[in-house]
XYZ file of C-alpha atoms in Angstrom:
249
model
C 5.230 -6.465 0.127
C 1.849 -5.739 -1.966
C -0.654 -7.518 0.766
C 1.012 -6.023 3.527
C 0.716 -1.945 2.380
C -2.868 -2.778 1.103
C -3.598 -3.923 4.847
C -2.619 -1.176 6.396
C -4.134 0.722 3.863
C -7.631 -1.403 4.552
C -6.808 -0.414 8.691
C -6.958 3.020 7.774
C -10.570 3.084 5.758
C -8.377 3.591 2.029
C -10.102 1.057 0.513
C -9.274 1.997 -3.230
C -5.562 1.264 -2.757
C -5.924 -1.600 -0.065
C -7.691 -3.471 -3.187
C -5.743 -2.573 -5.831
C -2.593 -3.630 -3.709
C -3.849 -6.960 -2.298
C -5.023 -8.168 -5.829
C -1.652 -7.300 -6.956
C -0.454 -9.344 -4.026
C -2.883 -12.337 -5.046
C -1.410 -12.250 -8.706
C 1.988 -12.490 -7.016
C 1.268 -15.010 -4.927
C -0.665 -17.361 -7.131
C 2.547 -17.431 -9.629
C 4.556 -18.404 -7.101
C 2.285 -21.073 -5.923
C 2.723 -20.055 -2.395
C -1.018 -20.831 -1.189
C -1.517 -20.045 2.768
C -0.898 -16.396 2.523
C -3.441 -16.581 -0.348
C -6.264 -17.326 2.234
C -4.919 -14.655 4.612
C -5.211 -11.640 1.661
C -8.318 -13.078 0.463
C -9.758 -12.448 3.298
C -8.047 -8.686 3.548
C -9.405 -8.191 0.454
C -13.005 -9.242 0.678
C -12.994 -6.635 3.474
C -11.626 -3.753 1.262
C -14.448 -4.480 -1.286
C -16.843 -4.195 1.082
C -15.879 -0.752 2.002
C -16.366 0.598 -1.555
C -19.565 -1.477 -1.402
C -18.616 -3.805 -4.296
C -20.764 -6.885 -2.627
C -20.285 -9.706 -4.936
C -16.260 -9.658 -4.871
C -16.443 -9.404 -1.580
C -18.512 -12.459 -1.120
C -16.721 -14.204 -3.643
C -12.975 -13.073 -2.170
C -14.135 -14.340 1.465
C -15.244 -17.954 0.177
C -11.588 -18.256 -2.019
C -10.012 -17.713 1.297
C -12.375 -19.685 3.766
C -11.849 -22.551 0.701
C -8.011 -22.418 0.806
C -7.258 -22.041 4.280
C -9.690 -24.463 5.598
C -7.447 -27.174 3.491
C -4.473 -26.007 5.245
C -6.172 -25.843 8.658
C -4.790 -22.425 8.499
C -7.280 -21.461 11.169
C -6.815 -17.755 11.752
C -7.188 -16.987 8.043
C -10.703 -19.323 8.274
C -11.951 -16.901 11.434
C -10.751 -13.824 8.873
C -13.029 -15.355 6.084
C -15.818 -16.448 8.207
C -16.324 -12.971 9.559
C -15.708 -11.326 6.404
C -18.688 -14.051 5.104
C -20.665 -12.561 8.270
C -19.840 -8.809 7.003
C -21.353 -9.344 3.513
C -24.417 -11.120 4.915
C -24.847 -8.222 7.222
C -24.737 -5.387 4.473
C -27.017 -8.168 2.412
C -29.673 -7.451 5.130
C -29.359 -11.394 6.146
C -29.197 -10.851 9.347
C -29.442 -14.597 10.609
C -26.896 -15.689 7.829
C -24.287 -13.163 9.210
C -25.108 -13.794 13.352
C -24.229 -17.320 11.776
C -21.077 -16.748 9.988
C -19.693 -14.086 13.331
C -20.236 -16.474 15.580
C -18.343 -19.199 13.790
C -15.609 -16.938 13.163
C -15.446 -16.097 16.837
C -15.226 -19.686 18.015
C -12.382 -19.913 15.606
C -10.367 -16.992 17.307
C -11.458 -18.363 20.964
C -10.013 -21.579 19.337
C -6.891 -20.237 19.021
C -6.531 -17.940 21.570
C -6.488 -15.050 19.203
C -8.063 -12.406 21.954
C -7.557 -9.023 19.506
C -9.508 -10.920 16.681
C -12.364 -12.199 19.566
C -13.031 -8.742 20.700
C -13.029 -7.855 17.231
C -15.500 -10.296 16.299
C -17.746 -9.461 19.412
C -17.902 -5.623 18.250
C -19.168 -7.282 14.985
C -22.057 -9.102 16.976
C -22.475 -6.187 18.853
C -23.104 -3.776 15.623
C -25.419 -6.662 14.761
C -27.221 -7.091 17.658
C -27.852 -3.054 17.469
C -29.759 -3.218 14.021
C -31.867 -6.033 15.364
C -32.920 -3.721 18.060
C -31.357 -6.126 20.783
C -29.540 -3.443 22.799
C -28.620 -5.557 25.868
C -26.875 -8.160 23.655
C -25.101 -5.248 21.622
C -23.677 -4.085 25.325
C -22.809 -7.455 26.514
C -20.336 -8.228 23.406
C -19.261 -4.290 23.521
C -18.445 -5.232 27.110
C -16.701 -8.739 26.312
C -14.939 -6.550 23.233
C -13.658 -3.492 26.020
C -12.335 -5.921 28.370
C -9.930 -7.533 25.519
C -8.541 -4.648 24.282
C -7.976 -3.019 27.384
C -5.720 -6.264 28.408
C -4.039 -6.127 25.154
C -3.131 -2.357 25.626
C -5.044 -1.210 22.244
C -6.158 1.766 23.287
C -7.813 2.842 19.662
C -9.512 -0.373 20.154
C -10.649 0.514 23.233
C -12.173 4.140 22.310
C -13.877 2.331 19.323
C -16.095 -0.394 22.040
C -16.941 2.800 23.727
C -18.101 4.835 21.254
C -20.149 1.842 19.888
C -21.369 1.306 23.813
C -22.758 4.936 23.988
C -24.343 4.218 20.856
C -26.461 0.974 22.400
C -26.735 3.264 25.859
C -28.541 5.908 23.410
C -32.482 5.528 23.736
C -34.077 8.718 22.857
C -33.196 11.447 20.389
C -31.304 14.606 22.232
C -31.945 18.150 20.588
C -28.744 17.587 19.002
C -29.621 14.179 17.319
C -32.828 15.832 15.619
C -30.275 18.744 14.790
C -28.273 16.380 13.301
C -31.276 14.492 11.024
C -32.040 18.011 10.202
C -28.582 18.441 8.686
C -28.995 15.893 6.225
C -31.224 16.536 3.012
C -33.544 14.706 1.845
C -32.070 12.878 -0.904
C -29.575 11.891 1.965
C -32.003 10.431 4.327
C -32.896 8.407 1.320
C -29.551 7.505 0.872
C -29.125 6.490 4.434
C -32.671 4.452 4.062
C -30.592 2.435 1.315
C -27.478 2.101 3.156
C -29.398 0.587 5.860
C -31.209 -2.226 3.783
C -27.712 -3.105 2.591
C -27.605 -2.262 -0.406
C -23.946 -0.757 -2.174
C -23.257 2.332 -3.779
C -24.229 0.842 -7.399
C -27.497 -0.174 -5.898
C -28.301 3.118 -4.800
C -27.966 4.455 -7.972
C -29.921 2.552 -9.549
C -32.649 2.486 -6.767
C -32.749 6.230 -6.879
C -32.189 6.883 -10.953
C -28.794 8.787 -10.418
C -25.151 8.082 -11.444
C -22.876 5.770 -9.278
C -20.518 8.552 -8.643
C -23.220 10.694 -7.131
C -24.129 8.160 -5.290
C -20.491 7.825 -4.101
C -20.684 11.433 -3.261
C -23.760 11.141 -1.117
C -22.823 8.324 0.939
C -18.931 10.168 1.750
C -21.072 13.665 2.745
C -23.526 11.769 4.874
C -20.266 9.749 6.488
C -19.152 13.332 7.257
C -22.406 15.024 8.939
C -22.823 11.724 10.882
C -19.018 11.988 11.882
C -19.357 7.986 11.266
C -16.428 5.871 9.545
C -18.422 2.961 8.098
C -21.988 1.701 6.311
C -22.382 -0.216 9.252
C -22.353 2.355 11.724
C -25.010 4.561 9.235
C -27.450 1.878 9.490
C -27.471 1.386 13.289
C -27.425 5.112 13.628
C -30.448 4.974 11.457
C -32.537 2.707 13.321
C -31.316 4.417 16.538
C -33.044 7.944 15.343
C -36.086 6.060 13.674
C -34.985 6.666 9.994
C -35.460 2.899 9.737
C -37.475 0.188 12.250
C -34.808 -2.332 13.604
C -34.800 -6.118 11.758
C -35.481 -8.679 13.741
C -34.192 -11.489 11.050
């Protein structure tokens, strides 16, 4: 079906089609009246608007689905919407609100023995923990995160903790890090400035007085240099090379 292509659409980073086929699956759905996978794509498709950046649906999408799966004690869907609440307070810059929503979601998942969806929620307290400057917590759930997915056999999963380990292990720019700051322009480093505060691609543009779909443009060339896959992972790069000072909200 619909929700099912859209998340493995939203696995790959496609977030145009992931959200454009889980609404269609949502629209389905809601005719029928059959309500718990409703929660589930919800909370799908609150992460695929966060990709683009679209905040607001994205906040609004992970509520619907925290609302309707919490009345059918349809507890892996509520983890799926509580961290998906912790994503969007995280790109919000509320740093305290989203710690509080990831770690809810991860007692969910340790309530129900969900282990792939616990070390995925740890790597979310771990990115965290990395743009509040607090590098041995950001190894200790990288760790916690490794140690999961190597048990489960998900070796992808696996690369992923360690690339985001070397990232925490990182303390002081290499010749190749300034290179790469270098490589960026300087309407980029603003750009990455932005990203970091949390703000989306419309926000940018209006910060900065330029079109949305330049903005667009600047945020895919800067994923590129960076050889980065998401917002998140600009901003802690960003307070890693001192583009930004670390929050400590």
């Amino acid at each position: 079906g619909h929700g099912w292509t859209g998340s493995a659409y939203l696995e790959n980073g496609d977030f145009d089609p992931a959200v454009a086929l889980l609404e269609q699956a949502i629209r389905e759905l809601g005719e029928m009246r059959y309500t718990r996978l409703l929660g589930w794509f919800n909370g799908w498709l609150a992460e695929a608007y966060l990709g683009k950046g679209d905040l607001d649906p994205a906040a609004a999408c992970a509520y619907r689905g925290l609302e309707i799966s919490r009345d059918l004690k349809f507890w892996w869907a509520v983890g799926l919407a509580q961290r998906a609440r912790g994503y969007v307070a995280q790109v919000r810059g509320d740093r305290a609100l989203a710690a509080a929503h990831l770690n809810e979601a991860l007692a969910t998942f340790e309530s129900i023995q969900s282990r792939f969806d616990v070390g995925r929620t740890h790597l979310a307290l771990g990115e965290l923990a990395l743009l509040q400057g607090r590098r041995g917590v950001a190894v200790e759930h990288r760790d916690q995160a490794r140690d999961l997915f190597r048990a489960l056999g998900v070796q992808s999963w696996v690369e992923r903790a360690n690339r985001l380990l070397e990232e925490a292990r990182s303390v002081t720019p290499t010749t190749s890090t300034s290179s790469t700051v270098a490589s960026l322009t300087a309407r980029e480093r603003e750009v990455v400035a932005l990203l970091a505060r949390g703000l989306s691609n419309q926000q940018i543009a209006a910060a900065l007085v330029i079109a949305e779909r330049t903005a667009d443009g600047h945020v895919s060339n800067i994923l590129g240099k960076l050889g980065l896959a998401s917002r998140t992972q600009v901003a802690v790069w960003a307070v890693e090379h001192g583009i930004v000072a670390p929050s400590q909200s």
